[in-house]
């Protein structure tokens, strides 16, 4: 069991910096934005059969006052005891700010939900370094969240809640889209590594909104 946890931890730690846009170049300006595109999901699962059913990932719709903090929750259904690892990107307009644990570090503040609160490995990080072309074009920022169990103990319900700061000058009725974003390192699967299960999760996920009160 300990060896399983160690191996899984190593894999997640190696993946997280890439998934959050960390640059290993001395000069970020020299790194070209050659990451994922709108077609990335289709290309990644082109040879994977479709599943008739599977996990349903969702981001809630919520409200917050101008200058306030919105609570954005990612949840899953139809997946109880069927998954052991997730790695997900959530995107939002870059005029909003992710609330981090410390101001000078990218670790995002979050609260684990019942679907993964018992996972021995959990982490959330705000995107840093070079963004993808799609994120630059659409003026997006992102949070990456990952959690892992050694067995298929992932549950249904809330996975994690993140905290997003609303601009002081936001006006009542303003609405901000919060959505999932597929990146090549993302995953949602069980110990059987069923990619049809994962494809269903990514093909049927549902974003939400933040509305200013």
XYZ file of C-alpha atoms in Angstrom:
213
model
C 0.000 0.000 0.000
C 2.777 2.434 0.918
C 4.537 1.764 -2.397
C 1.318 2.506 -4.276
C 0.915 5.834 -2.491
C 4.556 6.772 -3.111
C 4.370 6.001 -6.830
C 1.104 7.867 -7.238
C 2.426 10.855 -5.319
C 5.487 11.030 -7.541
C 3.364 10.951 -10.684
C 1.078 13.720 -9.477
C 3.938 15.917 -8.323
C 5.617 15.581 -11.717
C 2.385 16.379 -13.543
C 1.164 19.332 -11.461
C 3.823 21.907 -12.537
C 3.157 21.153 -16.209
C -0.586 21.314 -15.711
C -0.310 24.716 -14.065
C 1.778 26.254 -16.777
C 5.049 26.315 -14.874
C 7.937 27.166 -17.171
C 11.262 25.392 -16.920
C 12.815 27.945 -19.259
C 14.946 30.794 -17.913
C 13.042 33.269 -20.047
C 9.283 32.786 -20.411
C 9.300 35.013 -23.496
C 11.275 32.330 -25.351
C 8.682 29.620 -24.784
C 6.128 29.306 -27.566
C 2.494 28.671 -26.708
C 2.167 25.243 -28.270
C -0.241 23.696 -25.770
C -3.844 22.610 -26.169
C -6.427 23.926 -28.627
C -10.191 23.688 -29.004
C -9.692 20.355 -30.775
C -7.471 18.878 -28.064
C -10.216 16.838 -26.399
C -11.416 15.355 -29.665
C -7.860 14.534 -30.723
C -6.917 13.000 -27.370
C -9.876 10.585 -27.402
C -10.282 10.024 -31.147
C -9.659 6.284 -30.864
C -11.499 5.783 -27.567
C -14.981 4.199 -27.757
C -17.926 6.161 -26.384
C -19.471 4.979 -23.127
C -23.236 4.828 -22.702
C -22.982 6.472 -19.277
C -20.354 7.739 -16.909
C -19.299 10.440 -14.471
C -21.002 13.821 -14.677
C -18.743 16.691 -13.636
C -20.353 20.035 -12.868
C -19.442 23.529 -11.661
C -22.123 25.276 -9.623
C -23.617 28.672 -10.415
C -23.246 31.136 -7.577
C -23.510 34.828 -6.594
C -21.273 37.356 -4.885
C -21.227 41.060 -4.053
C -18.897 43.494 -5.883
C -15.503 43.065 -4.240
C -16.744 39.900 -2.543
C -15.605 36.312 -2.778
C -17.544 33.731 -4.782
C -17.490 30.081 -3.726
C -17.077 27.939 -6.836
C -17.714 24.228 -6.327
C -16.817 21.324 -8.602
C -18.951 18.233 -8.093
C -19.444 14.815 -9.646
C -22.303 12.332 -9.865
C -22.693 8.784 -11.204
C -19.130 7.963 -10.157
C -19.278 6.634 -6.592
C -16.508 4.078 -5.963
C -15.564 4.179 -9.652
C -12.635 6.608 -9.645
C -9.336 6.961 -7.828
C -7.659 9.978 -9.430
C -8.655 13.325 -10.900
C -6.714 16.194 -12.421
C -8.942 19.047 -13.574
C -8.550 22.613 -14.859
C -11.196 25.230 -14.076
C -11.059 28.486 -16.048
C -12.541 31.913 -15.367
C -12.088 35.487 -16.734
C -8.730 36.985 -15.797
C -10.299 40.105 -14.281
C -11.279 37.818 -11.395
C -8.682 36.704 -8.853
C -8.101 33.292 -7.335
C -7.797 33.448 -3.548
C -4.521 31.751 -2.638
C -3.304 30.391 0.677
C -0.458 32.921 0.603
C -0.257 36.018 -1.573
C 3.226 35.268 -2.896
C 2.586 31.621 -3.835
C 0.231 29.985 -6.366
C -1.312 27.410 -4.010
C -5.052 27.995 -4.303
C -7.230 28.089 -1.207
C -9.846 25.351 -1.356
C -12.090 23.123 0.717
C -12.253 19.434 -0.153
C -15.777 18.042 -0.465
C -17.124 14.635 0.574
C -16.306 13.106 -2.820
C -12.584 13.300 -2.082
C -12.021 14.616 1.454
C -10.480 11.278 2.478
C -8.039 11.191 -0.464
C -4.459 10.947 0.872
C -3.251 13.252 -1.889
C -4.920 16.566 -2.750
C -3.604 19.839 -4.178
C -4.905 22.999 -5.861
C -2.804 25.522 -7.730
C -3.441 28.696 -9.690
C -2.035 28.683 -13.231
C 1.352 30.385 -13.427
C 3.949 30.786 -16.174
C 3.081 30.742 -19.868
C -0.611 30.353 -20.730
C -1.967 28.405 -23.666
C -2.980 30.267 -26.815
C -6.641 29.613 -26.040
C -6.357 31.096 -22.569
C -4.555 34.169 -23.928
C -7.136 34.652 -26.689
C -10.074 34.366 -24.285
C -8.441 36.277 -21.368
C -8.687 33.343 -18.996
C -6.985 32.301 -15.766
C -7.156 28.793 -14.334
C -7.028 26.636 -11.221
C -5.718 23.071 -11.389
C -7.000 20.563 -8.841
C -5.821 17.016 -8.306
C -6.759 14.291 -5.844
C -5.843 10.614 -5.621
C -6.786 7.470 -3.734
C -4.924 4.164 -3.869
C -8.189 2.365 -4.725
C -11.509 3.385 -6.307
C -12.748 5.266 -3.256
C -13.698 8.500 -5.029
C -17.299 9.398 -4.229
C -20.224 11.388 -5.570
C -20.962 14.948 -4.468
C -18.723 17.973 -4.056
C -15.084 17.455 -5.021
C -13.728 20.851 -4.005
C -14.764 24.460 -3.449
C -12.524 27.309 -4.613
C -12.664 30.991 -3.738
C -12.744 33.662 -6.452
C -12.450 37.403 -5.762
C -14.880 39.669 -7.643
C -13.638 43.112 -8.813
C -14.635 46.085 -6.665
C -16.006 47.859 -9.745
C -18.214 44.954 -10.830
C -21.837 45.949 -11.331
C -24.986 44.193 -10.222
C -26.060 41.734 -12.898
C -22.561 41.171 -14.296
C -22.056 37.500 -15.056
C -18.811 35.558 -15.317
C -18.539 32.119 -16.873
C -16.611 29.477 -14.952
C -15.893 26.340 -16.932
C -13.736 23.262 -17.325
C -10.746 23.369 -19.654
C -9.144 20.263 -21.108
C -5.366 20.070 -20.903
C -3.263 17.089 -21.965
C -2.361 16.149 -18.374
C -5.970 16.126 -17.134
C -7.517 12.902 -15.920
C -10.594 11.417 -14.284
C -10.413 7.641 -14.088
C -10.394 4.543 -11.933
C -7.787 1.908 -11.258
C -8.861 0.026 -14.394
C -7.688 3.013 -16.497
C -10.875 2.915 -18.570
C -10.443 5.792 -21.028
C -14.077 5.541 -22.165
C -15.063 6.420 -18.590
C -12.671 9.388 -18.710
C -13.860 10.466 -22.166
C -17.448 10.515 -20.918
C -16.464 12.715 -17.978
C -14.714 15.274 -20.178
C -17.293 15.202 -22.982
C -20.272 15.787 -20.695
C -18.984 18.200 -18.076
C -20.995 21.323 -17.345
C -19.759 24.781 -16.407
C -21.395 27.395 -14.217
C -21.513 31.149 -13.658
C -20.788 33.789 -11.042
C -23.441 36.507 -10.973
C -22.822 39.833 -9.241
C -25.587 40.708 -6.770
